[in-house]
Rosetta silent file (secondary structure, phi, psi, omega in degrees, C-alpha in Angstrom):
SEQUENCE: MRSIEQVADAVYAPTGMKPAYAYIMMTIEDQHPLTIKTIATELGYERSTVSRMVKTLAQKKLVILATKGRATTVDLGPASDAFLTVANACLVKFGQVTDDYLGSDKAAMTKLLTKNNEKLRSSSHDNLSND
SCORE:     score description
SCORE:     0.000 S_00000001
   1 L     0.000  -42.150 -177.579   -8.101   -7.238   10.818 S_00000001
   2 H   -62.019  -37.229 -179.034   -8.521  -10.431    8.748 S_00000001
   3 H   -64.718  -43.639 -177.829  -12.171   -9.584    8.089 S_00000001
   4 H   -69.638  -33.830  178.192  -11.289   -6.189    6.640 S_00000001
   5 H   -68.405  -35.640  172.323   -8.532   -7.745    4.566 S_00000001
   6 H   -59.879  -41.311  173.476  -11.041  -10.154    3.115 S_00000001
   7 H   -63.032  -44.012  173.373  -13.259   -7.287    2.214 S_00000001
   8 H   -57.399  -42.955 -179.194  -10.337   -5.479    0.614 S_00000001
   9 H   -58.444  -48.552 -176.671   -9.423   -8.634   -1.410 S_00000001
  10 H   -61.973  -45.569 -173.431  -13.017   -8.776   -2.759 S_00000001
  11 H   -66.788  -43.548 -175.759  -13.228   -5.007   -3.519 S_00000001
  12 H   -84.607    2.304 -175.076   -9.810   -4.878   -5.262 S_00000001
  13 H   -58.082  -30.876  179.404  -10.421   -8.119   -7.162 S_00000001
  14 H   -62.757  -18.621  178.669  -11.058   -6.130  -10.453 S_00000001
  15 H   -77.221  -13.617  179.772   -7.465   -5.081  -10.456 S_00000001
  16 L    80.066    4.972 -175.870   -6.391   -8.717  -10.880 S_00000001
  17 L  -138.945  163.679  171.223   -3.974   -8.274   -7.937 S_00000001
  18 L   -60.221  153.585 -177.550   -3.923   -8.222   -4.180 S_00000001
  19 H   -58.886  -32.234  178.363   -4.814   -4.815   -2.648 S_00000001
  20 H   -57.351  -33.021  176.149   -1.281   -4.166   -1.586 S_00000001
  21 H   -63.873  -46.624 -179.976   -0.210   -3.870   -5.260 S_00000001
  22 H   -60.655  -43.817 -179.344   -2.909   -1.173   -5.708 S_00000001
  23 H   -60.355  -40.405  177.858   -1.717    0.616   -2.553 S_00000001
  24 H   -65.314  -46.680  179.302    1.832    0.756   -3.980 S_00000001
  25 H   -59.435  -41.166  178.140    0.556    1.946   -7.329 S_00000001
  26 H   -68.314  -33.152 -177.477   -1.615    4.684   -5.738 S_00000001
  27 H   -68.977  -46.033  179.835    1.261    5.781   -3.513 S_00000001
  28 H   -65.530  -29.679  179.440    3.477    6.184   -6.664 S_00000001
  29 H   -64.380  -39.324 -173.928    0.623    7.930   -8.430 S_00000001
  30 H   -73.056  -31.215  177.019    0.481   10.545   -5.765 S_00000001
  31 L  -157.057  113.804 -178.520    4.232   11.359   -5.976 S_00000001
  32 L  -139.590  159.077   -7.112    6.732    9.947   -8.341 S_00000001
  33 L   -67.351  160.934  175.311    9.327    8.654   -8.763 S_00000001
  34 E  -131.298  155.445  175.602    9.763    7.157   -5.333 S_00000001
  35 E   -87.601  157.636  178.012   12.429    4.832   -3.883 S_00000001
  36 H   -55.086  -43.733 -178.134   11.560    1.360   -2.619 S_00000001
  37 H   -60.808  -43.088  178.273   12.586    2.551    0.845 S_00000001
  38 H   -63.180  -43.299  179.372   10.119    5.520    0.690 S_00000001
  39 H   -59.739  -47.597 -179.014    7.279    3.303   -0.496 S_00000001
  40 H   -58.659  -38.809 -177.277    8.013    0.792    2.338 S_00000001
  41 H   -73.845  -45.111  177.796    8.087    3.582    4.860 S_00000001
  42 H   -61.446  -34.558 -173.289    4.859    5.197    3.619 S_00000001
  43 H  -101.587  -10.077 -179.022    2.914    1.953    3.585 S_00000001
  44 L    77.349   23.783  174.149    4.566    0.277    6.650 S_00000001
  45 L   -97.618  158.782  171.541    5.827   -2.696    4.644 S_00000001
  46 L   -66.793  142.962 -178.381    9.223   -4.331    4.707 S_00000001
  47 H   -59.305  -37.226  179.909   11.603   -3.155    2.129 S_00000001
  48 H   -63.821  -39.558 -178.925   12.153   -6.670    0.873 S_00000001
  49 H   -65.456  -43.317  177.783    8.386   -7.116    0.396 S_00000001
  50 H   -61.963  -37.203 -176.741    8.112   -3.864   -1.613 S_00000001
  51 H   -63.554  -47.307 -178.231   11.149   -4.843   -3.688 S_00000001
  52 H   -62.814  -41.037 -174.816    9.499   -8.182   -4.603 S_00000001
  53 H   -71.418  -37.962  175.194    6.189   -6.557   -5.349 S_00000001
  54 H   -68.883  -28.248  173.995    7.511   -3.805   -7.584 S_00000001
  55 H   -68.108  -36.767  176.302    9.366   -6.378   -9.606 S_00000001
  56 H   -62.262  -48.610  178.629    6.110   -8.049  -10.159 S_00000001
  57 H   -63.283  -35.266 -179.969    4.538   -4.675  -11.182 S_00000001
  58 H   -71.419  -31.628  174.398    7.449   -4.025  -13.466 S_00000001
  59 H   -63.437  -32.012  179.717    6.933   -7.431  -15.262 S_00000001
  60 L   -90.065    4.888 -176.537    3.409   -6.182  -15.939 S_00000001
  61 L    61.514   22.327  177.119    4.700   -2.824  -17.232 S_00000001
  62 L   -79.982  -31.049  176.790    2.869   -0.996  -14.440 S_00000001
  63 E  -132.049  164.091  174.153    6.064    0.523  -13.120 S_00000001
  64 E  -121.144  129.119  179.854    9.559    1.268  -14.367 S_00000001
  65 E   -97.222  139.333  170.765   12.491    0.482  -12.139 S_00000001
  66 E  -144.040  145.084 -179.356   15.739    2.419  -12.268 S_00000001
  67 E   -89.559  130.004  178.393   18.875    2.275  -10.218 S_00000001
  68 E  -133.834   98.618 -172.377   20.037    5.609   -8.816 S_00000001
  69 L    69.304 -128.800 -179.632   23.146    5.115   -6.734 S_00000001
  70 L   -94.755   -5.752 -178.057   22.396    2.402   -4.203 S_00000001
  71 E   -94.336  144.371  169.901   18.595    3.158   -4.315 S_00000001
  72 E  -101.951  127.230  176.789   16.044    1.724   -6.760 S_00000001
  73 E   -98.136  152.636 -178.840   13.504    4.319   -7.894 S_00000001
  74 E  -125.629  128.334  177.430   10.039    3.300   -9.046 S_00000001
  75 E  -130.219  167.739  179.163    7.960    5.332  -11.517 S_00000001
  76 E   -64.475  140.330 -178.610    4.737    4.786  -13.318 S_00000001
  77 L   -99.279  179.675  179.772    4.924    2.488  -16.327 S_00000001
  78 L   -66.060  -22.703 -178.147    3.178    2.489  -19.723 S_00000001
  79 L   -98.062   10.216 -170.893    0.316    0.230  -18.499 S_00000001
  80 H   -72.945  -36.504 -173.701   -0.272    2.194  -15.230 S_00000001
  81 H   -56.503  -46.539 -178.969   -3.162    4.427  -16.393 S_00000001
  82 H   -63.444  -42.756 -176.719   -5.663    1.631  -16.932 S_00000001
  83 H   -66.523  -42.869 -179.331   -4.730   -0.143  -13.667 S_00000001
  84 H   -67.294  -31.465  178.478   -4.852    3.109  -11.671 S_00000001
  85 H   -62.448  -44.862 -179.124   -8.259    3.936  -13.090 S_00000001
  86 H   -68.128  -45.626 -177.061   -9.530    0.588  -11.775 S_00000001
  87 H   -64.241  -42.303  179.568   -7.562    0.811   -8.492 S_00000001
  88 H   -75.688  -27.725  171.906   -8.902    4.234   -7.565 S_00000001
  89 H   -66.316  -37.265  176.798  -12.542    3.147   -8.366 S_00000001
  90 H   -63.885  -39.220  174.793  -11.847    0.275   -6.052 S_00000001
  91 H   -57.181  -48.893  179.365  -10.633    2.719   -3.349 S_00000001
  92 H   -66.831  -40.097  177.554  -13.830    4.591   -3.535 S_00000001
  93 H   -63.891  -37.198 -175.887  -15.931    1.356   -3.390 S_00000001
  94 H   -65.793  -41.253  172.727  -13.826    0.197   -0.451 S_00000001
  95 H   -58.721  -47.882  177.680  -14.739    3.417    1.361 S_00000001
  96 H   -64.745  -40.107 -179.558  -18.336    2.978    0.656 S_00000001
  97 H   -67.101  -42.460  178.951  -18.423   -0.695    1.608 S_00000001
  98 H   -66.007  -42.068  171.609  -16.625   -0.010    4.906 S_00000001
  99 H   -49.608  -50.272 -178.802  -19.033    2.905    5.551 S_00000001
 100 H   -60.946  -46.964 -173.978  -21.919    0.488    4.981 S_00000001
 101 H   -71.325  -44.471 -167.110  -20.374   -2.181    7.293 S_00000001
 102 H  -100.890  -15.744  176.829  -19.073    0.008   10.137 S_00000001
 103 L    54.675 -134.696 -177.092  -21.484    2.961    9.948 S_00000001
 104 L   -66.783  -18.134  177.713  -20.891    5.604   12.651 S_00000001
 105 H   -71.429  -20.731 -169.227  -18.157    3.461   14.210 S_00000001
 106 H   -60.045  -48.372 -173.415  -15.829    3.763   11.211 S_00000001
 107 H   -62.492  -48.389  175.573  -14.246    7.114   12.112 S_00000001
 108 H   -65.185  -35.216  179.799  -13.464    6.193   15.720 S_00000001
 109 H   -67.537  -44.720  178.454  -12.246    2.740   14.690 S_00000001
 110 H   -60.465  -41.088 -178.338   -9.987    4.208   12.042 S_00000001
 111 H   -67.638  -43.673  178.251   -8.560    6.770   14.405 S_00000001
 112 H   -64.051  -45.055  177.268   -7.865    4.107   17.028 S_00000001
 113 H   -60.997  -42.599 -179.853   -6.261    1.703   14.482 S_00000001
 114 H   -62.851  -46.439 -179.168   -4.123    4.530   13.080 S_00000001
 115 H   -58.082  -48.005 -177.217   -3.024    5.603   16.590 S_00000001
 116 H   -75.960  -32.441  172.000   -2.116    2.078   17.605 S_00000001
 117 H   -60.091  -48.173  178.123   -0.349    1.337   14.297 S_00000001
 118 H   -61.060  -35.934  174.246    1.904    4.412   14.887 S_00000001
 119 H   -62.200  -50.452  174.646    2.640    3.195   18.434 S_00000001
 120 H   -56.550  -43.916  179.598    3.556   -0.237   17.184 S_00000001
 121 H   -68.374  -38.497  176.698    5.694    0.980   14.378 S_00000001
 122 H   -64.800  -49.425 -178.331    7.534    3.444   16.727 S_00000001
 123 H   -61.702  -46.607 -179.419    7.909    0.766   19.415 S_00000001
 124 H   -68.076  -32.839  177.142    9.196   -1.843   17.148 S_00000001
 125 H   -66.279  -45.081  177.648   11.631    0.535   15.527 S_00000001
 126 H   -58.406  -47.603 -179.531   12.864    1.593   18.976 S_00000001
 127 H   -63.888  -38.635  176.170   13.221   -2.035   20.200 S_00000001
 128 H   -66.689  -40.331  177.292   15.141   -3.001   17.049 S_00000001
 129 H   -62.609  -30.177 -176.970   17.533    0.009   17.459 S_00000001
 130 L   -80.661  -10.293 -173.967   18.277   -1.048   21.011 S_00000001
 131 L   -82.573    0.000    0.000   19.310   -4.607   20.114 S_00000001
């Protein structure tokens, strides 16, 4: 996993931010506005991590934060278009790079990682609920 994270860091370097920021932005791009809780659930991040990260994105005018009841909603900001153009190009490049590295193993590996990630997320949620 660390190796693929290093590849992602290199590929997403043109955004000027770690890949997780691009993942948040692209999630919001797909459907917006979203709550911090929804983003955290979609990406499998802790809510506190997403909260911290969207504050950074807001400082850069990439997102706009609004309080709606007890939830904070996140929408695309005025500087989001240029960032998303670069981030989406990085996503395409990341796909190409991982295709080159992993070849025919990529599909099976991705399927297995996704399946195991779902198991771990479900298991940890169940274990936390039982405490």
